[in-house]
Tab-separated table of C-alpha atoms and ligand atoms in Angstrom:
chain	number	residue	atom	x	y	z
A	63	UNK	CA	13.621	-2.403	-16.272
A	64	UNK	CA	11.092	-0.738	-18.588
A	65	UNK	CA	11.860	2.565	-20.258
A	66	UNK	CA	9.781	5.140	-22.091
A	67	UNK	CA	10.793	6.425	-25.500
A	68	UNK	CA	9.300	9.664	-26.806
A	69	UNK	CA	9.786	11.294	-30.170
A	70	UNK	CA	9.001	14.941	-29.623
A	71	UNK	CA	7.427	17.558	-31.819
A	72	UNK	CA	3.797	16.484	-32.204
A	73	UNK	CA	1.060	18.816	-30.871
A	74	UNK	CA	-1.405	16.922	-28.671
A	75	UNK	CA	-4.955	16.802	-30.002
A	76	UNK	CA	-8.078	14.978	-28.889
A	77	UNK	CA	-9.691	13.867	-25.666
A	78	UNK	CA	-8.357	12.319	-22.467
A	79	UNK	CA	-10.313	11.034	-19.480
A	80	UNK	CA	-9.019	11.786	-16.009
A	81	UNK	CA	-8.746	8.868	-13.569
A	82	UNK	CA	-9.618	8.759	-9.898
A	83	UNK	CA	-7.156	10.547	-7.619
A	84	UNK	CA	-4.344	8.480	-6.129
A	85	UNK	CA	-4.069	10.786	-3.127
A	86	UNK	CA	-7.802	10.516	-2.431
A	87	UNK	CA	-7.924	6.740	-2.920
A	88	UNK	CA	-5.066	5.992	-0.499
A	89	UNK	CA	-6.590	7.525	2.673
A	90	UNK	CA	-10.110	6.359	1.747
A	91	UNK	CA	-8.921	2.773	1.372
A	92	UNK	CA	-7.008	3.075	4.666
A	93	UNK	CA	-10.215	4.326	6.348
A	94	UNK	CA	-11.824	0.903	5.790
A	95	UNK	CA	-9.720	-0.339	8.714
A	96	UNK	CA	-11.934	1.673	11.076
A	97	UNK	CA	-14.793	-0.844	11.065
A	98	UNK	CA	-15.407	-4.437	9.998
A	99	UNK	CA	-17.519	-5.085	6.888
A	100	UNK	CA	-17.788	-4.803	3.129
A	101	UNK	CA	-16.756	-1.561	1.375
A	102	UNK	CA	-16.980	-0.812	-2.344
A	103	UNK	CA	-14.972	1.877	-4.135
A	104	UNK	CA	-15.658	3.153	-7.646
A	105	UNK	CA	-13.389	5.048	-10.037
A	106	UNK	CA	-10.268	3.638	-8.383
A	107	UNK	CA	-7.167	4.205	-10.522
A	108	UNK	CA	-5.106	1.123	-11.417
A	109	UNK	CA	-1.815	2.314	-9.947
A	110	UNK	CA	1.093	0.726	-8.123
A	111	UNK	CA	0.440	2.802	-4.976
A	112	UNK	CA	-3.194	1.668	-4.858
A	113	UNK	CA	-2.000	-1.918	-5.260
A	114	UNK	CA	0.413	-1.366	-2.360
A	115	UNK	CA	-2.283	-0.093	0.027
A	116	UNK	CA	-4.413	-3.098	-1.040
A	117	UNK	CA	-1.541	-5.452	-0.188
A	118	UNK	CA	-1.124	-3.724	3.149
A	119	UNK	CA	-4.827	-4.116	3.975
A	120	UNK	CA	-4.598	-7.801	3.015
A	121	UNK	CA	-1.565	-8.148	5.263
A	122	UNK	CA	-3.664	-6.767	8.145
A	123	UNK	CA	-6.336	-9.408	7.519
A	124	UNK	CA	-8.743	-7.798	5.032
A	125	UNK	CA	-9.835	-9.357	1.741
A	126	UNK	CA	-9.328	-7.093	-1.252
A	127	UNK	CA	-10.635	-7.660	-4.787
A	128	UNK	CA	-10.145	-5.291	-7.662
A	129	UNK	CA	-11.621	-5.242	-11.172
A	130	UNK	CA	-12.001	-2.468	-13.752
A	131	UNK	CA	-11.870	0.445	-11.367
A	132	UNK	CA	-14.028	-1.195	-8.689
A	133	UNK	CA	-12.325	-2.253	-5.472
A	134	UNK	CA	-14.151	-4.326	-2.854
A	135	UNK	CA	-12.669	-4.614	0.591
A	136	UNK	CA	-13.933	-6.699	3.476
A	137	UNK	CA	-12.332	-5.621	6.709
A	138	UNK	CA	-14.188	-7.976	9.087
A	139	UNK	CA	-11.044	-10.126	9.451
A	140	UNK	CA	-8.578	-7.358	10.318
A	141	UNK	CA	-6.703	-8.529	13.397
A	142	UNK	CA	-3.081	-7.622	12.700
A	143	UNK	CA	-1.669	-4.214	13.429
A	144	UNK	CA	1.701	-4.135	11.681
A	145	UNK	CA	2.667	-2.256	8.501
A	146	UNK	CA	5.961	-3.914	7.577
A	147	UNK	CA	9.085	-2.163	6.295
A	148	UNK	CA	8.819	-3.811	2.865
A	149	UNK	CA	5.528	-2.080	2.107
A	150	UNK	CA	6.228	1.255	3.816
A	151	UNK	CA	9.529	1.662	1.976
A	152	UNK	CA	7.628	1.194	-1.327
A	153	UNK	CA	5.094	3.831	-0.390
A	154	UNK	CA	5.333	6.411	2.378
A	155	UNK	CA	1.547	6.847	2.411
A	156	UNK	CA	1.388	3.408	4.113
A	157	UNK	CA	1.693	5.475	7.276
A	158	UNK	CA	-2.012	6.291	6.753
A	159	UNK	CA	-2.922	3.014	8.484
A	160	UNK	CA	-1.520	4.275	11.793
A	161	UNK	CA	-4.524	6.381	12.852
A	162	UNK	CA	-7.260	3.896	11.889
A	163	UNK	CA	-5.404	0.879	13.357
A	164	UNK	CA	-4.995	2.679	16.641
A	165	UNK	CA	-8.677	3.646	16.662
A	166	UNK	CA	-9.944	0.126	15.905
A	167	UNK	CA	-7.381	-2.279	17.398
A	168	UNK	CA	-5.926	0.132	19.990
A	169	UNK	CA	-2.481	-0.771	18.708
A	170	UNK	CA	-0.367	-0.117	15.645
A	171	UNK	CA	3.152	-0.985	14.610
A	172	UNK	CA	4.210	0.876	11.493
A	173	UNK	CA	7.660	1.001	9.940
A	174	UNK	CA	9.025	4.543	10.099
A	175	UNK	CA	9.283	5.887	6.522
A	176	UNK	CA	12.772	7.054	5.587
A	177	UNK	CA	13.585	10.217	3.648
A	178	UNK	CA	12.762	10.290	-0.037
A	179	UNK	CA	13.942	12.014	-3.193
A	180	UNK	CA	11.904	15.157	-2.491
A	181	UNK	CA	12.904	15.742	1.124
A	182	UNK	CA	13.304	14.357	4.633
A	183	UNK	CA	9.524	14.139	5.044
A	184	UNK	CA	9.285	13.436	8.781
A	185	UNK	CA	6.029	12.239	10.374
A	186	UNK	CA	6.563	14.021	13.698
A	187	UNK	CA	3.255	15.908	13.421
A	188	UNK	CA	1.328	12.638	12.912
A	189	UNK	CA	2.953	11.206	16.033
A	190	UNK	CA	2.607	14.327	18.180
A	191	UNK	CA	-1.065	14.532	17.229
A	192	UNK	CA	-1.715	10.909	18.170
A	193	UNK	CA	0.109	11.460	21.462
A	194	UNK	CA	-2.220	14.430	22.134
A	195	UNK	CA	-5.140	11.999	21.716
A	196	UNK	CA	-3.599	9.855	24.453
A	197	UNK	CA	-1.548	7.315	22.495
A	198	UNK	CA	1.703	6.035	23.949
A	199	UNK	CA	4.269	6.186	21.171
A	200	UNK	CA	7.729	4.662	21.051
A	201	UNK	CA	10.254	4.133	18.279
A	202	UNK	CA	11.876	0.689	18.304
A	203	UNK	CA	13.994	-1.017	15.646
A	204	UNK	CA	12.791	1.349	12.922
A	205	UNK	CA	9.133	0.924	13.840
A	206	UNK	CA	6.639	3.337	15.378
A	207	UNK	CA	4.764	1.492	18.102
A	208	UNK	CA	1.550	3.183	19.177
A	209	UNK	CA	-1.005	1.997	21.696
A	210	UNK	CA	-3.964	3.509	23.521
A	211	UNK	CA	-6.621	1.758	25.578
A	212	UNK	CA	-8.804	4.647	24.520
A	213	UNK	CA	-8.274	7.787	22.516
A	214	UNK	CA	-9.604	11.012	23.993
A	215	UNK	CA	-10.451	14.097	21.935
A	216	UNK	CA	-7.988	17.001	22.155
A	217	UNK	CA	-6.954	20.205	20.454
A	218	UNK	CA	-4.144	19.653	17.953
A	219	UNK	CA	-2.172	22.417	16.276
A	220	UNK	CA	-0.146	21.586	13.167
A	221	UNK	CA	3.048	23.662	12.731
A	222	UNK	CA	2.465	23.535	8.969
A	223	UNK	CA	-0.531	22.028	7.185
A	224	UNK	CA	0.194	18.348	6.538
A	225	UNK	CA	-2.041	16.411	4.158
A	226	UNK	CA	-1.555	12.827	5.345
A	227	UNK	CA	-1.064	14.092	8.917
A	228	UNK	CA	-4.507	15.732	8.853
A	229	UNK	CA	-5.974	12.546	7.347
A	230	UNK	CA	-4.334	10.281	9.941
A	231	UNK	CA	-5.558	12.438	12.822
A	232	UNK	CA	-9.060	12.710	11.381
A	233	UNK	CA	-9.247	8.904	11.162
A	234	UNK	CA	-7.921	8.440	14.694
A	235	UNK	CA	-10.298	11.047	16.141
A	236	UNK	CA	-13.583	9.789	14.662
A	237	UNK	CA	-13.805	6.987	17.242
A	238	UNK	CA	-12.190	8.942	20.107
A	239	UNK	CA	-14.124	9.922	23.206
A	240	UNK	CA	-15.157	13.595	23.054
A	241	UNK	CA	-14.222	16.367	20.656
A	242	UNK	CA	-11.026	16.862	18.660
A	243	UNK	CA	-10.153	20.160	17.012
A	244	UNK	CA	-7.472	20.165	14.303
A	245	UNK	CA	-6.013	23.646	13.815
A	246	UNK	CA	-3.955	24.752	10.810
A	247	UNK	CA	-5.251	21.616	9.107
A	248	UNK	CA	-4.563	20.881	5.438
A	249	UNK	CA	-7.428	21.943	3.132
A	250	UNK	CA	-6.841	19.773	0.057
A	251	UNK	CA	-9.894	18.356	-1.809
A	252	UNK	CA	-8.650	14.881	-0.814
A	253	UNK	CA	-9.206	15.822	2.857
A	254	UNK	CA	-12.801	16.784	2.075
A	255	UNK	CA	-13.319	13.538	0.146
A	256	UNK	CA	-12.083	11.507	3.121
A	257	UNK	CA	-14.230	13.477	5.580
A	258	UNK	CA	-17.323	12.960	3.405
A	259	UNK	CA	-16.706	9.228	3.329
A	260	UNK	CA	-16.144	9.098	7.101
A	261	UNK	CA	-19.323	11.098	7.739
A	262	UNK	CA	-21.301	8.694	5.563
A	263	UNK	CA	-19.821	5.895	7.699
A	264	UNK	CA	-21.407	7.617	10.708
A	265	UNK	CA	-18.608	9.955	11.836
A	266	UNK	CA	-19.245	13.550	12.886
A	267	UNK	CA	-16.635	15.744	11.175
A	268	UNK	CA	-17.294	19.430	10.607
A	269	UNK	CA	-15.564	21.979	8.374
A	270	UNK	CA	-13.141	19.689	6.542
A	271	UNK	CA	-11.629	21.869	3.823
A	272	UNK	CA	-11.163	24.743	6.273
A	273	UNK	CA	-8.098	25.245	8.499
A	274	UNK	CA	-10.063	24.251	11.616
A	275	UNK	CA	-11.695	20.814	11.560
A	276	UNK	CA	-13.913	19.698	14.438
A	277	UNK	CA	-14.507	16.016	15.065
A	278	UNK	CA	-17.036	14.767	17.605
A	279	UNK	CA	-16.165	11.169	18.426
A	280	UNK	CA	-18.800	8.488	17.792
A	281	UNK	CA	-19.012	4.922	19.112
A	282	UNK	CA	-19.541	2.959	15.924
A	283	UNK	CA	-19.100	3.282	12.194
A	284	UNK	CA	-20.516	1.317	9.275
A	285	UNK	CA	-19.097	0.346	5.854
A	286	UNK	CA	-20.096	2.359	2.765
A	287	UNK	CA	-19.728	2.586	-1.004
A	288	UNK	CA	-17.640	5.549	-2.140
A	289	UNK	CA	-16.483	7.073	-5.421
A	290	UNK	CA	-12.952	8.440	-5.828
A	291	UNK	CA	-12.778	12.109	-6.924
A	292	UNK	CA	-10.894	13.045	-10.137
A	293	UNK	CA	-7.112	13.344	-9.942
A	294	UNK	CA	-6.356	17.061	-10.078
A	295	UNK	CA	-2.639	16.506	-10.577
A	296	UNK	CA	-3.166	14.116	-13.481
A	297	UNK	CA	-5.562	16.672	-15.024
A	298	UNK	CA	-3.043	19.480	-14.442
A	299	UNK	CA	-0.305	17.417	-16.091
A	300	UNK	CA	-2.385	16.945	-19.286
A	301	UNK	CA	-3.330	20.631	-19.218
A	302	UNK	CA	0.327	21.664	-19.185
A	303	UNK	CA	1.090	19.082	-21.901
A	304	UNK	CA	-1.574	20.654	-24.138
A	305	UNK	CA	-0.188	24.169	-23.684
A	306	UNK	CA	3.422	23.049	-24.022
A	307	UNK	CA	2.902	21.204	-27.317
A	308	UNK	CA	0.674	24.007	-28.660
A	309	UNK	CA	-2.092	21.455	-28.932
A	310	UNK	CA	-5.832	21.361	-28.374
A	311	UNK	CA	-6.927	18.894	-25.708
A	312	UNK	CA	-10.329	18.168	-24.201
A	313	UNK	CA	-9.874	16.837	-20.676
A	314	UNK	CA	-12.958	15.042	-19.369
A	315	UNK	CA	-14.162	13.834	-15.946
A	316	UNK	CA	-12.074	16.487	-14.193
A	317	UNK	CA	-12.999	18.918	-11.424
A	318	UNK	CA	-11.931	22.438	-12.480
A	319	UNK	CA	-12.785	23.751	-8.986
A	320	UNK	CA	-9.761	21.856	-7.664
A	321	UNK	CA	-7.474	23.317	-10.313
A	322	UNK	CA	-7.914	27.076	-9.896
A	323	UNK	CA	-4.248	28.032	-9.365
A	324	UNK	CA	-3.141	25.824	-12.264
A	325	UNK	CA	-5.799	27.284	-14.579
A	326	UNK	CA	-4.847	30.808	-13.494
A	327	UNK	CA	-1.130	30.273	-14.166
A	328	UNK	CA	-1.761	28.569	-17.512
A	329	UNK	CA	-3.882	31.507	-18.644
A	330	UNK	CA	-1.229	33.935	-17.427
A	331	UNK	CA	1.289	31.973	-19.513
A	332	UNK	CA	-0.864	32.522	-22.594
A	333	UNK	CA	-2.801	29.249	-22.941
A	334	UNK	CA	-6.545	29.278	-23.629
A	335	UNK	CA	-8.418	27.356	-20.955
A	336	UNK	CA	-12.132	26.785	-21.433
A	337	UNK	CA	-14.232	25.261	-18.657
A	338	UNK	CA	-17.545	23.477	-19.113
A	339	UNK	CA	-18.727	21.443	-16.129
A	340	UNK	CA	-16.339	18.525	-15.737
A	341	UNK	CA	-14.618	19.276	-19.052
A	342	UNK	CA	-11.501	21.424	-19.428
A	343	UNK	CA	-10.304	22.375	-22.900
A	344	UNK	CA	-6.752	23.673	-23.184
A	345	UNK	CA	-5.488	25.228	-26.408
A	346	UNK	CA	-1.936	26.392	-26.906
A	347	UNK	CA	-0.597	28.051	-29.971
A	348	UNK	CA	0.642	31.521	-29.229
A	349	UNK	CA	3.975	32.194	-27.571
A	350	UNK	CA	4.310	30.948	-23.978
A	351	UNK	CA	4.907	33.776	-21.526
A	352	UNK	CA	7.154	33.442	-18.485
A	353	UNK	CA	5.279	33.491	-15.171
A	354	UNK	CA	6.498	33.182	-11.600
A	355	UNK	CA	5.202	30.414	-9.368
A	356	UNK	CA	5.329	29.743	-5.659
A	357	UNK	CA	4.151	26.380	-4.377
A	358	UNK	CA	1.936	26.425	-1.300
A	359	UNK	CA	-0.498	24.170	0.530
A	360	UNK	CA	-3.992	24.114	-1.033
A	361	UNK	CA	-5.571	26.380	-2.240
A	362	UNK	CA	-2.153	27.642	-3.349
A	363	UNK	CA	-0.263	26.342	-6.353
A	364	UNK	CA	0.387	22.595	-5.799
A	365	UNK	CA	3.941	21.364	-5.295
A	366	UNK	CA	2.858	18.283	-7.263
A	367	UNK	CA	2.562	20.508	-10.392
A	368	UNK	CA	5.854	22.366	-9.918
A	369	UNK	CA	8.080	20.130	-12.063
A	370	UNK	CA	5.576	20.078	-14.947
A	371	UNK	CA	5.304	23.898	-14.935
A	372	UNK	CA	9.074	24.160	-14.925
A	373	UNK	CA	9.125	22.406	-18.309
A	374	UNK	CA	6.557	24.851	-19.662
A	375	UNK	CA	8.630	27.769	-18.391
A	376	UNK	CA	11.727	26.240	-20.006
A	377	UNK	CA	10.127	26.911	-23.384
A	378	UNK	CA	8.727	30.364	-22.488
A	379	UNK	CA	9.809	33.733	-23.818
A	380	UNK	CA	11.663	35.132	-20.797
A	381	UNK	CA	12.793	34.537	-17.256
A	382	UNK	CA	10.606	32.940	-14.615
A	383	UNK	CA	11.182	32.172	-10.959
A	384	UNK	CA	9.689	29.094	-9.356
A	385	UNK	CA	9.842	28.977	-5.558
A	386	UNK	CA	9.268	25.662	-3.828
A	387	UNK	CA	8.059	26.229	-0.275
A	388	UNK	CA	6.466	22.859	0.584
A	389	UNK	CA	9.373	20.404	0.207
A	390	UNK	CA	12.993	21.337	0.761
A	391	UNK	CA	14.525	19.228	-1.980
A	392	UNK	CA	12.031	19.140	-4.781
A	393	UNK	CA	14.292	20.332	-7.608
A	394	UNK	CA	15.795	16.947	-8.295
A	395	UNK	CA	14.372	17.000	-11.839
A	396	UNK	CA	16.415	20.104	-12.687
A	397	UNK	CA	19.635	18.297	-13.530
A	398	UNK	CA	17.741	15.944	-15.855
A	399	UNK	CA	15.916	18.851	-17.533
A	400	UNK	CA	19.299	20.522	-18.057
A	401	UNK	CA	20.409	17.388	-19.936
A	402	UNK	CA	17.546	18.165	-22.328
A	403	UNK	CA	18.849	21.702	-22.828
A	404	UNK	CA	16.813	23.627	-20.250
A	405	UNK	CA	18.490	26.713	-18.762
A	406	UNK	CA	17.743	26.524	-15.030
A	407	UNK	CA	19.731	27.900	-12.092
A	408	UNK	CA	18.956	26.949	-8.519
A	409	UNK	CA	19.449	29.240	-5.561
A	410	UNK	CA	18.109	27.846	-2.303
A	411	UNK	CA	14.448	27.077	-2.831
A	412	UNK	CA	14.211	29.225	-5.966
A	413	UNK	CA	14.720	28.063	-9.535
A	414	UNK	CA	15.448	30.654	-12.221
A	415	UNK	CA	14.306	29.422	-15.597
A	416	UNK	CA	15.372	31.144	-18.787
A	417	UNK	CA	13.242	30.035	-21.697
A	418	UNK	CA	15.180	28.354	-24.529
A	419	UNK	CA	14.154	28.065	-28.169
A	420	UNK	CA	14.408	24.278	-28.207
A	421	UNK	CA	14.898	21.263	-25.973
A	422	UNK	CA	16.878	18.366	-27.361
A	423	UNK	CA	16.115	14.708	-26.715
A	424	UNK	CA	18.511	12.702	-24.528
A	425	UNK	CA	18.532	9.752	-22.139
A	426	UNK	CA	17.279	10.851	-18.707
A	427	UNK	CA	16.386	9.185	-15.453
A	428	UNK	CA	13.150	9.512	-13.482
A	429	UNK	CA	13.677	10.302	-9.799
A	430	UNK	CA	10.230	10.690	-8.263
A	431	UNK	CA	6.678	10.623	-9.492
A	432	UNK	CA	6.126	14.234	-10.561
A	433	UNK	CA	9.740	14.657	-11.722
A	434	UNK	CA	9.095	11.704	-14.042
A	435	UNK	CA	5.981	13.386	-15.407
A	436	UNK	CA	8.023	16.508	-16.138
A	437	UNK	CA	10.510	14.434	-18.158
A	438	UNK	CA	7.672	12.966	-20.225
A	439	UNK	CA	6.394	16.489	-20.918
A	440	UNK	CA	9.862	17.668	-21.897
A	441	UNK	CA	10.186	14.668	-24.208
A	442	UNK	CA	6.967	15.673	-25.985
A	443	UNK	CA	8.577	18.907	-27.234
A	444	UNK	CA	12.253	17.949	-27.411
A	445	UNK	CA	13.667	17.231	-30.828
A	446	UNK	CA	14.631	13.642	-31.640
A	447	UNK	CA	14.146	10.957	-29.035
A	448	UNK	CA	14.043	11.165	-25.247
A	449	UNK	CA	14.611	7.920	-23.376
A	450	UNK	CA	13.374	7.871	-19.772
A	451	UNK	CA	14.566	5.136	-17.434
A	452	UNK	CA	13.345	4.174	-13.946
A	453	UNK	CA	9.758	4.785	-15.018
A	454	UNK	CA	8.353	2.679	-12.187
A	455	UNK	CA	7.895	6.054	-10.490
A	456	UNK	CA	5.336	6.995	-13.167
A	457	UNK	CA	3.374	3.779	-12.648
A	458	UNK	CA	2.880	4.774	-9.011
A	459	UNK	CA	0.716	7.721	-9.981
A	460	UNK	CA	-0.310	7.986	-13.661
A	461	UNK	CA	-2.787	5.433	-14.988
A	462	UNK	CA	-1.886	4.096	-18.472
A	463	UNK	CA	0.174	7.198	-19.191
A	464	UNK	CA	1.597	6.103	-22.562
A	465	UNK	CA	-1.824	4.984	-23.812
A	466	UNK	CA	-3.371	8.296	-22.776
A	467	UNK	CA	-0.633	10.342	-24.460
A	468	UNK	CA	-0.709	8.085	-27.551
A	469	UNK	CA	-4.461	8.669	-27.758
A	470	UNK	CA	-3.630	12.383	-28.035
A	471	UNK	CA	-1.211	11.798	-30.896
A	472	UNK	CA	2.088	11.630	-29.006
A	473	UNK	CA	4.812	9.296	-30.296
A	474	UNK	CA	5.485	7.497	-27.051
A	475	UNK	CA	6.158	3.855	-26.267
A	476	UNK	CA	7.234	1.669	-23.393
A	477	UNK	CA	10.100	-0.667	-24.120
A	478	UNK	CA	11.800	-3.386	-22.138
A	479	UNK	CA	14.977	-1.548	-21.285
A	480	UNK	CA	18.280	-2.515	-19.833
A	481	UNK	CA	18.613	-2.357	-16.099
A	482	UNK	CA	19.283	1.237	-15.101
A	483	UNK	CA	21.292	0.125	-12.101
B	687	LIG	N1	5.977	17.598	7.446
B	687	LIG	C1	6.660	17.607	8.639
B	687	LIG	N2	6.236	16.758	9.622
B	687	LIG	C2	5.182	15.917	9.479
B	687	LIG	C3	4.478	15.929	8.253
B	687	LIG	C4	4.895	16.785	7.254
B	687	LIG	O1	7.616	18.344	8.803
B	687	LIG	O2	4.856	15.192	10.417
B	687	LIG	C5	6.366	18.525	6.369
B	687	LIG	C6	6.826	17.819	5.105
B	687	LIG	O3	8.178	17.402	5.184
B	687	LIG	C7	6.575	18.871	4.062
B	687	LIG	C8	5.306	19.560	4.563
B	687	LIG	O4	5.220	19.235	5.943
B	687	LIG	O5	7.637	19.793	4.045
B	687	LIG	C9	4.018	19.148	3.894
B	687	LIG	O6	3.991	17.730	3.739
B	687	LIG	P1	2.664	16.868	3.827
B	687	LIG	O7	2.661	16.127	5.098
B	687	LIG	O8	1.483	17.706	3.492
B	687	LIG	O9	2.919	15.819	2.645
B	687	LIG	P2	2.363	14.344	2.612
B	687	LIG	O10	1.096	14.254	3.335
B	687	LIG	O11	3.465	13.399	2.982
B	687	LIG	C10	0.920	14.622	0.446
B	687	LIG	C11	0.839	13.961	-0.892
B	687	LIG	C12	2.066	14.361	-1.719
B	687	LIG	C13	2.065	15.885	-1.862
B	687	LIG	C14	2.033	16.536	-0.470
B	687	LIG	C15	1.935	18.049	-0.525
B	687	LIG	C16	-0.407	11.943	-0.425
B	687	LIG	C17	-0.417	10.463	-0.305
B	687	LIG	N3	0.779	12.510	-0.710
B	687	LIG	O12	2.121	14.155	1.050
B	687	LIG	O13	1.907	13.758	-2.988
B	687	LIG	O14	3.200	16.298	-2.551
B	687	LIG	O15	0.924	16.026	0.294
B	687	LIG	O16	0.806	18.433	-1.223
B	687	LIG	O17	-1.440	12.590	-0.295
B	687	LIG	C18	2.629	12.860	-5.036
B	687	LIG	O18	1.464	12.498	-5.243
B	687	LIG	O19	3.529	12.819	-5.924
B	687	LIG	C19	3.012	13.347	-3.722
B	687	LIG	C20	4.276	13.403	-3.300
């Protein structure tokens, strides 16, 4: 199993290009199921999760070809409706095929995702929403079985905003008869990107990006070419890395409008953040100040940036409190950060972080995607060498991460490691 070795202590300098967003690409690729024909996607990140959704589409009968950021999908041959356990257990977002399969084939059989390192992560709101549209839903042998001769528009109220739940329901509703209203919908930029693609396919979706999304069902859709928006979490991760290492990094092809809470908190912590169109320049240097953070659905501070900020706060001048309100168990990186010398105490969904003068390199283990990113960041400032195992998590969501960090002057390499099991 590969490992990452990092020798800390080198300020990051130079330029890094941000890739297309994983969490935008996954629902947009799933949306191709809705109609038969040839789709083209540009700026698609080469990531394990994107590969997994491609394999799933192929399993359903599509042809998928990928080369240098361009993915072509022909969905004319889709005739199967099952997302098998082997793919869903690799990637929970496989559940995104449920809505579009039901809309196109009137049937879907999708393995029920289990819990994961960051929480129980049920999909009850996806299923309740589909039932409101008229689907019959049963759970058999670990699979969700959904069927509906026709879907009929309805009003759906989400208890809490759910990103993939909103996406699944939007995809199911575009071909439903009549009007669907999604209330308390998620407002993430990835939702807007999906809605824009669906509207270009011929759907009629209004107000995506607001808490109330209205979808007037249409009879047919057509294939399109679409470009994946920049990955705001990848950009945020490099921004924190620049501040943490007291570097000077020019981040290109980003969308600063999607990063407002991260920019705000970085500035509050003392970093200089300069915005110029799609370029973000982050300069560190002065002392890092402790700031408090509370994760929230968009436009609040993203839970996917919580672990990375915790590393920054671990090197700050005082005490900071990070409250995680989106996932119930997303502090799994804390015990690994403590191995690197961080002073963090957990109480319920709050982490109290007392800044320390230095982190010290050690072997650590990656546990989920963003936790892994936080360990890389910690390794960049820890003295001596940090060895991170189980880095397959990183490959799910960060394109060529070692190359990008090396390009900024980090001493980081991937080695063939011993099995971590
Ligand atoms: N929830 C329910 N029932 C549901 C759905 C969600 O209780 O039916 C709860 C979840 O357990 C959680 C909260 O609602 O407590 C919000 O979860 P949400 O459904 O929004 O999460 P998701 O759609 O499964 C997406 C991203 C995650 C990101 C979250 C929150 C994708 C493919 N995944 O997950 O990304 O953390 O939204 O912003 O878009 C990552 O990229 O590392 C990642 C985990």
